[in-house]
CSV table of C-alpha atoms and ligand atoms in Angstrom, one decimal:
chain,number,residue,atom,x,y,z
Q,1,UNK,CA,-207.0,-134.3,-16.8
Q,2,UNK,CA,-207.0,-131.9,-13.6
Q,3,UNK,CA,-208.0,-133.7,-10.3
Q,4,UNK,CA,-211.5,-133.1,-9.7
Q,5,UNK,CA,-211.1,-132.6,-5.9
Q,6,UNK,CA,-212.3,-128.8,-5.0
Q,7,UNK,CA,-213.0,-126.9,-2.3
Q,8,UNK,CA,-215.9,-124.6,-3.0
Q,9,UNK,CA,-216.0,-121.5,0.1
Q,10,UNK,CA,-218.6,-120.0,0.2
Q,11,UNK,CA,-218.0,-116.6,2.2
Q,12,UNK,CA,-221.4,-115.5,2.7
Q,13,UNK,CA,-224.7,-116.0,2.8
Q,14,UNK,CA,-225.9,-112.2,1.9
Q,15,UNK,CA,-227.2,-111.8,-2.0
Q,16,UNK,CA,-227.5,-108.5,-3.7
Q,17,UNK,CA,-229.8,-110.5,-5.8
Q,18,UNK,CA,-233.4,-112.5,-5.5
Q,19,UNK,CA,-233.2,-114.7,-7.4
Q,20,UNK,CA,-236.8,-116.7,-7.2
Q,21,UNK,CA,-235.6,-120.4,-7.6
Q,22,UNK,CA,-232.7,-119.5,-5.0
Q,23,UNK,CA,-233.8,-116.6,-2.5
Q,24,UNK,CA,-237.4,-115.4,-1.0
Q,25,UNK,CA,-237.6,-112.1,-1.6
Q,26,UNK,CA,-237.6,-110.8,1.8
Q,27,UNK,CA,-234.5,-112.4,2.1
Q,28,UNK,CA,-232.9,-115.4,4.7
Q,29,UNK,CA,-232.1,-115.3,8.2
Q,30,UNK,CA,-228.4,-114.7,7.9
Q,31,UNK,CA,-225.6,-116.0,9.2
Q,32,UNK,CA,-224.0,-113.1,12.3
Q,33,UNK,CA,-221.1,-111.3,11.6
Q,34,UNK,CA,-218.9,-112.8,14.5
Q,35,UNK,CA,-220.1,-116.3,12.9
Q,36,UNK,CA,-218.6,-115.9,9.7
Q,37,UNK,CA,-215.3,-117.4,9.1
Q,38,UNK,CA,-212.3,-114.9,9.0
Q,39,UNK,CA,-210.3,-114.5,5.6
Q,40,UNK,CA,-207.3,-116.0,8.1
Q,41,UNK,CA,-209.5,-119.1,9.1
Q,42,UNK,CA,-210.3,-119.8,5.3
Q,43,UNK,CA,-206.8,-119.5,4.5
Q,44,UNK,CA,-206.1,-121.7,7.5
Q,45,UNK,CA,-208.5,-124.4,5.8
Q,46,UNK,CA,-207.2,-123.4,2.3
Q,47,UNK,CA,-203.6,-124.6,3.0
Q,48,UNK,CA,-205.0,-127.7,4.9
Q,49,UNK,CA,-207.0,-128.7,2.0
Q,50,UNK,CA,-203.9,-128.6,-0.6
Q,51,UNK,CA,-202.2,-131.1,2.1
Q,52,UNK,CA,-205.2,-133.3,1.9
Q,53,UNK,CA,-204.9,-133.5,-1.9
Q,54,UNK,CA,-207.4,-130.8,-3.2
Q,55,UNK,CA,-205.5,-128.6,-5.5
Q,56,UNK,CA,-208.5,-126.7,-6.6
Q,57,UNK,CA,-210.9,-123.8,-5.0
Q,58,UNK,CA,-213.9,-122.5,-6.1
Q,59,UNK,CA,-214.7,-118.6,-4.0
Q,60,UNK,CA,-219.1,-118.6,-4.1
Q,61,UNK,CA,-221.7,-117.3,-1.8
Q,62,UNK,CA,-224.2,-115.9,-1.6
Q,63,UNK,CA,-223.2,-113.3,-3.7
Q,64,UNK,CA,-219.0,-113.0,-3.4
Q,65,UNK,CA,-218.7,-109.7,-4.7
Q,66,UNK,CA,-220.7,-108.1,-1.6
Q,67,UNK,CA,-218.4,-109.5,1.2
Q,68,UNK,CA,-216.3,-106.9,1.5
Q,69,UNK,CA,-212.7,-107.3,0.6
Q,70,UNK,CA,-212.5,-110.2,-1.1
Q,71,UNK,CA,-209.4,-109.8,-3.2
Q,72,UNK,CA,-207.7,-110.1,0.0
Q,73,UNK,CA,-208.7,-113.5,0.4
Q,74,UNK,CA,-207.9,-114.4,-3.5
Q,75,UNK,CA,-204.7,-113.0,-2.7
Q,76,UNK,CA,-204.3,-115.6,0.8
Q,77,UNK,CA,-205.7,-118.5,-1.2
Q,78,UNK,CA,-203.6,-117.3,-4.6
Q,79,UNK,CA,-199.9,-117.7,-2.3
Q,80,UNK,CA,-201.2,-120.8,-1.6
Q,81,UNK,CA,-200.6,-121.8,-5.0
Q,82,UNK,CA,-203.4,-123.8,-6.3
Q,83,UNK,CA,-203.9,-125.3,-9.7
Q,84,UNK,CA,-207.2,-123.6,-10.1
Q,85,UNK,CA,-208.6,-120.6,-8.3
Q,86,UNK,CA,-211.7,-119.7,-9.5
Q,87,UNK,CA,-215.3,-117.5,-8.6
Q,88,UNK,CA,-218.5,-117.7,-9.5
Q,89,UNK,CA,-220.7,-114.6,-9.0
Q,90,UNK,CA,-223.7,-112.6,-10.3
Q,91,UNK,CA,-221.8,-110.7,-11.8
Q,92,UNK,CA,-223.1,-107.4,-10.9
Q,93,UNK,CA,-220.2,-105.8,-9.2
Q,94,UNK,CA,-217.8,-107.8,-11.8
Q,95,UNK,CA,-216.7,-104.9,-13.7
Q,96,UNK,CA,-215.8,-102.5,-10.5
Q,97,UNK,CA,-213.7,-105.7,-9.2
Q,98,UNK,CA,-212.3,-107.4,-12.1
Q,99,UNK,CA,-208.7,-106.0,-12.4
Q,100,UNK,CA,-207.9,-106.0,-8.6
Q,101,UNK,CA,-209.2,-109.7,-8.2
Q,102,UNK,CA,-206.9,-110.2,-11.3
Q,103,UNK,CA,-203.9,-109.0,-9.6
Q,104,UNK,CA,-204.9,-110.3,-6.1
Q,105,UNK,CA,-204.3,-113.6,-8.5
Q,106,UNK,CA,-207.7,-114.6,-9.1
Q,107,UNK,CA,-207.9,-117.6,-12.3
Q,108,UNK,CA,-210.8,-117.3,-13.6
Q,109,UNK,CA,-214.7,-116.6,-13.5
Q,110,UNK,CA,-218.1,-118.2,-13.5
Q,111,UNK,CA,-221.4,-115.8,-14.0
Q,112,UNK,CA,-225.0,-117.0,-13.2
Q,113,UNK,CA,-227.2,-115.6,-15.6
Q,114,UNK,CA,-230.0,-116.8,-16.7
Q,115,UNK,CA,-231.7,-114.8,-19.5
Q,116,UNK,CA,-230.2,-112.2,-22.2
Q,117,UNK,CA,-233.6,-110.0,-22.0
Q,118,UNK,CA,-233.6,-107.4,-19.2
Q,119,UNK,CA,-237.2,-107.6,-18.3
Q,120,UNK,CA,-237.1,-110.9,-17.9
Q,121,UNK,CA,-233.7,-110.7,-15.5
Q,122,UNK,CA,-235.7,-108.4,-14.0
Q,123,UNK,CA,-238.8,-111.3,-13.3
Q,124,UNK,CA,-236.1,-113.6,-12.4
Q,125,UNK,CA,-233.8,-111.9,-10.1
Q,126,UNK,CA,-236.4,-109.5,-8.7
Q,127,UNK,CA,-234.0,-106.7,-8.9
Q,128,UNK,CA,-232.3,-104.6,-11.9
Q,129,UNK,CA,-228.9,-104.8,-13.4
Q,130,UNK,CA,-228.5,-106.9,-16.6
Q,131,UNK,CA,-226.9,-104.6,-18.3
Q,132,UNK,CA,-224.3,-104.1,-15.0
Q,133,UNK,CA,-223.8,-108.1,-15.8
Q,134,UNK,CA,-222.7,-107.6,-19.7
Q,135,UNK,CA,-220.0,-104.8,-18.0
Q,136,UNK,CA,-218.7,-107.8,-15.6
Q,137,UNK,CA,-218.4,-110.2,-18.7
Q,138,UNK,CA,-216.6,-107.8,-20.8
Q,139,UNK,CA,-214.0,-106.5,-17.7
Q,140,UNK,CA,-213.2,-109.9,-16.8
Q,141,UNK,CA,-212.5,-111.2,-20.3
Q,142,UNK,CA,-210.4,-107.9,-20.6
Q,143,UNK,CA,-208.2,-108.6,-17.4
Q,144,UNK,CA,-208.3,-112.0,-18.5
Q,145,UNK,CA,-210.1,-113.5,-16.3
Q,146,UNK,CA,-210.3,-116.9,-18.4
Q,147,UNK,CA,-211.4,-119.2,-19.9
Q,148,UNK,CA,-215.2,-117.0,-18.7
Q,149,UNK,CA,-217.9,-118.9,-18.3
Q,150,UNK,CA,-222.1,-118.5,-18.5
Q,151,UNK,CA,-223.8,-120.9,-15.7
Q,152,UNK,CA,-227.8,-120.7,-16.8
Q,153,UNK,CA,-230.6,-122.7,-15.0
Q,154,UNK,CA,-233.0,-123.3,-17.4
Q,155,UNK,CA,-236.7,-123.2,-16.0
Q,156,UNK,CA,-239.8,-124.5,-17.7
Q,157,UNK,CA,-242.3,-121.4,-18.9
Q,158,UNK,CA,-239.5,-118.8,-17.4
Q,159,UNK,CA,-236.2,-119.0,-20.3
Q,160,UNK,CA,-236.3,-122.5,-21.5
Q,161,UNK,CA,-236.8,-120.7,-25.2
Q,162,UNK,CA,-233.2,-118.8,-24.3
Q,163,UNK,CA,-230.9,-121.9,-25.4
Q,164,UNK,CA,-230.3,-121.2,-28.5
Q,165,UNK,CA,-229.7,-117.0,-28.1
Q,166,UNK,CA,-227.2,-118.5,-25.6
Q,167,UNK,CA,-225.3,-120.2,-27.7
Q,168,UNK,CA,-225.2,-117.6,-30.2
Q,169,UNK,CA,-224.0,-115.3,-27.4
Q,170,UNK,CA,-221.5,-117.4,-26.5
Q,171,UNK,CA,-220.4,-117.9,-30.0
Q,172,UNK,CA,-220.3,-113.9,-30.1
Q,173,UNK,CA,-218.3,-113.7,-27.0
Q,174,UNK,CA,-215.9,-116.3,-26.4
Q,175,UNK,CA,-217.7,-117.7,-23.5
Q,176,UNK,CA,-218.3,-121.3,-22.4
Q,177,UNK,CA,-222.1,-121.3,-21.4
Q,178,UNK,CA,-223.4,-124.3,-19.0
Q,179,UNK,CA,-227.1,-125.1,-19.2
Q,180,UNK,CA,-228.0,-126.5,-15.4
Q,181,UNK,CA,-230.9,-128.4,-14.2
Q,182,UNK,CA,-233.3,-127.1,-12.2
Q,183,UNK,CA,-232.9,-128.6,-8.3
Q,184,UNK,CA,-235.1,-128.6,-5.5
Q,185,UNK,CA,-233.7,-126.6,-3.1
Q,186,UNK,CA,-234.8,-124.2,0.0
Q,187,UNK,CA,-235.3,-121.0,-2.3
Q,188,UNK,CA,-238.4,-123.2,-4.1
Q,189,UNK,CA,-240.9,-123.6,-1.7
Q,190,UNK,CA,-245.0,-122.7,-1.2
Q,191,UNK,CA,-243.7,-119.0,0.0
Q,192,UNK,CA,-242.3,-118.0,-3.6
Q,193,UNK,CA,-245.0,-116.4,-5.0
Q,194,UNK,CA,-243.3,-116.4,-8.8
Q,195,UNK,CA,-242.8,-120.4,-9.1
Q,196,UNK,CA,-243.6,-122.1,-5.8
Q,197,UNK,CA,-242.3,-125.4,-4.7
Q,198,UNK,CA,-239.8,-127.5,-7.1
Q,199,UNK,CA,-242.0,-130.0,-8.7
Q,200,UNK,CA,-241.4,-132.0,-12.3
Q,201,UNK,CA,-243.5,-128.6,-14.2
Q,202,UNK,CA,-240.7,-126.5,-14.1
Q,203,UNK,CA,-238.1,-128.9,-14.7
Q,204,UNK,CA,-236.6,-129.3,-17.9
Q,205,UNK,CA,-233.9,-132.4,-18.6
Q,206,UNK,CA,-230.5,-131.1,-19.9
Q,207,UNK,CA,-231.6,-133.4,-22.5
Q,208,UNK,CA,-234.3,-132.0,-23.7
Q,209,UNK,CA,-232.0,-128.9,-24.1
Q,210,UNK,CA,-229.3,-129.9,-25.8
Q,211,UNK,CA,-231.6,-131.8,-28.5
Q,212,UNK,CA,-232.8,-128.0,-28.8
Q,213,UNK,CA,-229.8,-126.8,-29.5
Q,214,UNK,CA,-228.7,-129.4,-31.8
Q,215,UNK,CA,-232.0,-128.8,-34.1
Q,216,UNK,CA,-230.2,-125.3,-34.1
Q,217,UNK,CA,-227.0,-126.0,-34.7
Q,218,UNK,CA,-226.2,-129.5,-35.7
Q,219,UNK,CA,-224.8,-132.3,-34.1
Q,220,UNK,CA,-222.5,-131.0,-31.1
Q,221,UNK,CA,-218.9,-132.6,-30.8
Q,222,UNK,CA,-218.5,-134.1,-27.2
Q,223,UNK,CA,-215.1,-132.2,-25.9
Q,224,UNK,CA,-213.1,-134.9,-24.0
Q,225,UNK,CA,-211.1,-134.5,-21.2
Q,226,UNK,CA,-212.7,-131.9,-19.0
Q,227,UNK,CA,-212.3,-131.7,-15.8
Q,228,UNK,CA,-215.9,-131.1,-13.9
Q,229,UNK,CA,-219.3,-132.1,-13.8
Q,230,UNK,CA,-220.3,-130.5,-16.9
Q,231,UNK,CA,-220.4,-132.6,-20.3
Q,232,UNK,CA,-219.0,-130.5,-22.6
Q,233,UNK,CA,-219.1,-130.4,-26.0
Q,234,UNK,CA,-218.4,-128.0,-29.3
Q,235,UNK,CA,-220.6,-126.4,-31.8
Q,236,UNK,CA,-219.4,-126.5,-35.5
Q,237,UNK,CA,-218.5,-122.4,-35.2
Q,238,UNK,CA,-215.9,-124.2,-32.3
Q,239,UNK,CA,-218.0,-122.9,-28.9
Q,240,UNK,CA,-218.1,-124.6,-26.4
Q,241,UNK,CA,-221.3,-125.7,-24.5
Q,242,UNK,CA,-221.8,-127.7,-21.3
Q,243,UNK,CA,-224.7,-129.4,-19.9
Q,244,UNK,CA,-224.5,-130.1,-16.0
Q,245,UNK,CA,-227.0,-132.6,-15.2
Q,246,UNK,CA,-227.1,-133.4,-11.4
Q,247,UNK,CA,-231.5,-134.1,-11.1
Q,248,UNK,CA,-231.5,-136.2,-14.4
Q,249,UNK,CA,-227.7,-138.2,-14.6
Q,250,UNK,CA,-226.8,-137.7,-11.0
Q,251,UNK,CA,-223.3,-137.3,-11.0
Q,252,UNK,CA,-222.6,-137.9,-6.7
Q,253,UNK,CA,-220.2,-141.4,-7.6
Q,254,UNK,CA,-217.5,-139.5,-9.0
Q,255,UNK,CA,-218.2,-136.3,-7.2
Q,256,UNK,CA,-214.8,-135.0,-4.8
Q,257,UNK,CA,-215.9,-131.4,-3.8
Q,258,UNK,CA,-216.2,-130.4,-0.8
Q,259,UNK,CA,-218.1,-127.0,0.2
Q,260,UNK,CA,-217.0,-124.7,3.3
Q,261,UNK,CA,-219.8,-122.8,4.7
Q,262,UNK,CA,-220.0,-119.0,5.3
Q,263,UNK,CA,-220.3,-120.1,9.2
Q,264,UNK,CA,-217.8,-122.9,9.2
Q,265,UNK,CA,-219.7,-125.6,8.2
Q,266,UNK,CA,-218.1,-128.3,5.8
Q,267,UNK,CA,-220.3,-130.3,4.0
Q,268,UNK,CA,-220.0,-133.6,2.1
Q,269,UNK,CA,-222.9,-132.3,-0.7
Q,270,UNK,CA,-225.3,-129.8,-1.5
Q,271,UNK,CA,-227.5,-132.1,0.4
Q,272,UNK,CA,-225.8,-132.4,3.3
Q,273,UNK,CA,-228.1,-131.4,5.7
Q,274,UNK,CA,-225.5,-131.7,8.8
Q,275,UNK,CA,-222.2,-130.9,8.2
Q,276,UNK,CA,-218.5,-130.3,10.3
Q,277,UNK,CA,-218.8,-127.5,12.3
Q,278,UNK,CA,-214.8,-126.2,11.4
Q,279,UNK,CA,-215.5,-122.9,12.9
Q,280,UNK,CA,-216.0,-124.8,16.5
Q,281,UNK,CA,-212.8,-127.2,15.7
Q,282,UNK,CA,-210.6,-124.2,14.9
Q,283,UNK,CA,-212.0,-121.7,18.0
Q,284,UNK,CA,-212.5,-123.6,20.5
Q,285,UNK,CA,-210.1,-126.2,19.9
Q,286,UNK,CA,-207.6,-124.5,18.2
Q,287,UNK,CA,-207.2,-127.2,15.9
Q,288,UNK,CA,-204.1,-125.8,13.1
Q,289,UNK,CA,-203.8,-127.3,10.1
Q,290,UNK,CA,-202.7,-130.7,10.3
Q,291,UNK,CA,-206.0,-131.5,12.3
Q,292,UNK,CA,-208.1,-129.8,9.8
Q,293,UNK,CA,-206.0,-131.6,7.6
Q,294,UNK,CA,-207.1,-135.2,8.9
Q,295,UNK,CA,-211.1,-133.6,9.3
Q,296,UNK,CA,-210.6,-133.4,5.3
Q,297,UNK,CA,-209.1,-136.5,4.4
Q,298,UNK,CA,-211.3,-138.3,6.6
Q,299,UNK,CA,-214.7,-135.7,4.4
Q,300,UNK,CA,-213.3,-136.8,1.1
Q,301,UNK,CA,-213.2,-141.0,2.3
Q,302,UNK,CA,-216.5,-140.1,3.8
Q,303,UNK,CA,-218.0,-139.2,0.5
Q,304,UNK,CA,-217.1,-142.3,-1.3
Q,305,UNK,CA,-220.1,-144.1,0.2
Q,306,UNK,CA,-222.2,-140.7,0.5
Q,307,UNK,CA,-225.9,-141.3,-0.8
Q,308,UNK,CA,-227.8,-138.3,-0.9
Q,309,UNK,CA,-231.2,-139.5,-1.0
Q,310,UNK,CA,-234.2,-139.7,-3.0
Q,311,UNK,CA,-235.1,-136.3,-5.0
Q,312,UNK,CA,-238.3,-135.6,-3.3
Q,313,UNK,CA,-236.6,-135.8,0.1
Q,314,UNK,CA,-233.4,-133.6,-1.4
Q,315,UNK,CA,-233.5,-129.7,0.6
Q,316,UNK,CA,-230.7,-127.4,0.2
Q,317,UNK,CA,-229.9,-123.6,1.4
Q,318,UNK,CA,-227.9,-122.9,-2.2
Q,319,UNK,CA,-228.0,-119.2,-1.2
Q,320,UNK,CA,-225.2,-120.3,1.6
Q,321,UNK,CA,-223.6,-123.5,0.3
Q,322,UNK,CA,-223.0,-121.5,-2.9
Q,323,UNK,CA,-223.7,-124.2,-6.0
R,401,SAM,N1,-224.4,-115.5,-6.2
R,401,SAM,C1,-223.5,-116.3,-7.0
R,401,SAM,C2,-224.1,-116.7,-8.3
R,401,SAM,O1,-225.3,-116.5,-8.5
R,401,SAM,O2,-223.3,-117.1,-9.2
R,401,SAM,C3,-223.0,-117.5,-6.3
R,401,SAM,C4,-223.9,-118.4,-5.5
R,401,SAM,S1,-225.3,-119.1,-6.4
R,401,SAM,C5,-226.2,-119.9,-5.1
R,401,SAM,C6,-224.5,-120.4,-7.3
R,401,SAM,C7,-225.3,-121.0,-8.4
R,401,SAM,O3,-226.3,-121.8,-7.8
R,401,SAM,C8,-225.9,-120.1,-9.4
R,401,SAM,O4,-225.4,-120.4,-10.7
R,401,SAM,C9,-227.3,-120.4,-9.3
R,401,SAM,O5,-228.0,-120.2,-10.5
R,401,SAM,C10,-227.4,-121.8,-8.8
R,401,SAM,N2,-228.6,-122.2,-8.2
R,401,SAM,C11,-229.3,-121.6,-7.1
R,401,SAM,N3,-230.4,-122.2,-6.9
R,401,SAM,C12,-230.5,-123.3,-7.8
R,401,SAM,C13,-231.5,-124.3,-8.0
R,401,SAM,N4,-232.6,-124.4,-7.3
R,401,SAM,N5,-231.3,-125.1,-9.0
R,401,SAM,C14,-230.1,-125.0,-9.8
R,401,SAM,N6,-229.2,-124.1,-9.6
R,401,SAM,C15,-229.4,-123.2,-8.6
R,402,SF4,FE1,-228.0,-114.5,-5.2
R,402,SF4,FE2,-226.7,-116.3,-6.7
R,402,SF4,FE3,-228.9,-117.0,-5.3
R,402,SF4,FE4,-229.2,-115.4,-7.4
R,402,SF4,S1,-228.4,-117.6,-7.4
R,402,SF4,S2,-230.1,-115.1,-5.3
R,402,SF4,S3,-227.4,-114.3,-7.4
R,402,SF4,S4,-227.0,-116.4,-4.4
C-alpha cells in the first residue's frame, strides 16, 4: 500500500465556478497577486516535503486550471519525482490542458462533478459548461491521464437521486466515481440564497448512499488495499466506487495530508483555522529547504494529536484550502 502522506497545494483561491455549497456567488475576497506563492516557492516546499517523507502531491484550488501556467509547475513538482502527482479540477478547461499537463508529467486526475443533467449543473454551479466537463473527461482518459476519477458531493433535495446514473456512468466510462459527504464549510452560510447554512437537511450519510446503490446493483465487493480516505469497493460489472465519509466516520486518526495554501499558509486540516505562515518563513527569513523541511516534520507529529472539534463548531474556506 502507498504511504498516505500528501501534500495537497492549492495554488489559488480564484474559481471559474459557483459552486453554491463551496462559493457565494459574488465571489470571495481573494488572496493579492504578490501574496500568492511563486511556482519556485511551491517547488521549494515540494522538494522539502519529499525530504520529510511525503512522496505524494495533490495540485487543487480554487479552480487549478485558471492559474495561469500551471503545467509549468507539474513539470517543477514532476522532476521532483514523486510517487504520485495528481489534480483535482472542475474540469472545465480539462480538455484545452490535458495533453500539455500530460507531458509537463502530470499522473493523474480528479473531476468534481456533481450531476450528469445540465440544468441541474447549471443550479449547482451557477454557471454553464457541463458539456465542457464530458470534453475534459474524455481528453484526459485519451492522454492517459489515469486511473480518472468522479468526486460527487451528494446533497439532500439537489442530486441525491444521481447515485445510481453515476455508477452507470462510470461503468460506461472507465471512471472511479467517489460519493462525498456534505461538510459545513464557509461557502454554506445564511448568504447562499440556494441552500443556506449546513444543517443535518441537506446532509445525506455515505451510508444511506451506498445502500442505494446496492438496491441497484447488488452487494458491492470492498476493494482492499487503497491508498486514501475513500472506501472503495467494486460493482459486479468490475467499477469501482468509493465512498469518502469525513462528517459521518471521521477519518482525522489516520489522516497524514497536509494542505499548502494559495498564500503560503500550511495547514494541519481542513479545519485548521490558523495555520504556518510558509510564505513569511521563506521571504522574510529566507528559510531553504531543510528549515521547511523541519516546519513539516514537525506539521505531520503535530497532527498525530490534532482534534478538529465538534461538527457544529467545524468552518472552512474549501474554495482556498482546495478539498
Ligand atoms: N475547483 C476544483 C474542484 O472543484 O475540483 C478544486 C477545488 S474544490 C474546493 C475541491 C473539492 O471540494 C471539490 O470536489 C468540491 O466538491 C469539494 N467541496 C467544496 N465544498 C464542499 C463541501 N461543503 N462539502 C464537501 N465537499 C466540498
Ligand atoms: Fe470552484 Fe471547486 Fe468550489 Fe466549485 S467546488 S466553486 S469548482 S473551487
Amino acid at each position: 500500500m502507498k504511504s498516505s502522506k500528501v501534500l495537497r497545494i492549492s495554488v489559488t483561491d480564484r474559481c471559474d465556478l459557483r459552486c453554491i455549497y463551496c462559493m457565494p456567488e459574488s465571489g470571495v475576497p481573494l488572496v493579492a497577486p504578490a501574496d500568492l506563492l511563486t511556482y519556485e516557492e511551491i517547488e521549494t516546499v515540494a522538494r522539502a516535503a519529499l525530504a520529510a517523507g511525503i512522496r505524494r502531491f495533490r495540485v487543487t484550488g480554487g479552480e487549478p486550471l485558471v492559474r495561469r501556467g500551471l503545467e509549468s509547475l507539474v513539470e517543477k513538482l514532476a522532476r521532483l519525482g514523486p510517487d504520485d502527482l495528481a489534480l483535482t479540477t472542475n474540469g472545465l478547461n480539462l480538455a484545452r490542458h490535458a495533453s500539455a499537463l500530460k507531458a509537463a508529467g502530470l499522473g493523474r486526475v480528479t473531476v468534481s462533478l456533481d450531476t450528469l443533467r445540465k440544468e441541474r449543473f447549471e443550479t449547482i454551479t451557477r454557471r454553464t459548461g457541463i458539456e465542457r466537463i464530458f470534453e475534459g473527461l474524455d481528453a484526459a482518459r485519451e492522454a492517459g491521464l489515469v486511473p480518472l476519477k468522479v468526486n460527487t458531493v451528494v446533497i439532500r433535495g439537489v442530486n441525491d437521486d444521481e447515485p445510481p446514473d453515476f455508477v452507470r456512468f462510470g461503468e460506461r466510462e472507465g471512471i472511479e466515481v467517489r460519493f462525498i459527504e456534505l461538510m459545513p464549510t464557509s461557502g454554506l452560510s445564511p448568504e447562499c440564497k440556494e441552500l443556506g447554512a449546513w444543517r443535518p437537511a441537506l446532509f445525506v450519510k455515505g451510508g444511506e448512499v451506498r445502500a442505494r446503490v446496492e438496491e441497484v446493483f447488488g452487494p458491492l465487493e470492498p476493494v482492499s488495499g487503497t491508498d486514501g480516505v475513500a472506501e472503495v469497493f467494486r460493482t459486479k460489472s468490475g467499477a469501482r466506487v468509493g465512498f469518502i465519509t469525513p462528517v459521518s466516520e471521521p477519518f482525522c486518526a489516520g489522516c497524514e495530508r497536509l494542505r499548502l495554501g494559495p498564500d503560503g499558509r500550511l495547514k494541519l486540516c481542513l479545519f485548521d483555522k490558523g495555520g504556518l505562515d510558509i510564505r513569511r518563513v521563506l521571504r522574510e527569513e529566507k528559510a531553504g529547504p531543510a528549515e521547511i523541511e523541519t516546519l513539516l516534520r514537525t506539521a505531520l507529529g503535530t497532527k498525530t494529536t490534532w482534534d478538529r472539534g465538534d461538527l457544529e463548531g467545524l468552518q472552512s474556506d474549501m474554495f482556498k484550502v482546495g478539498g
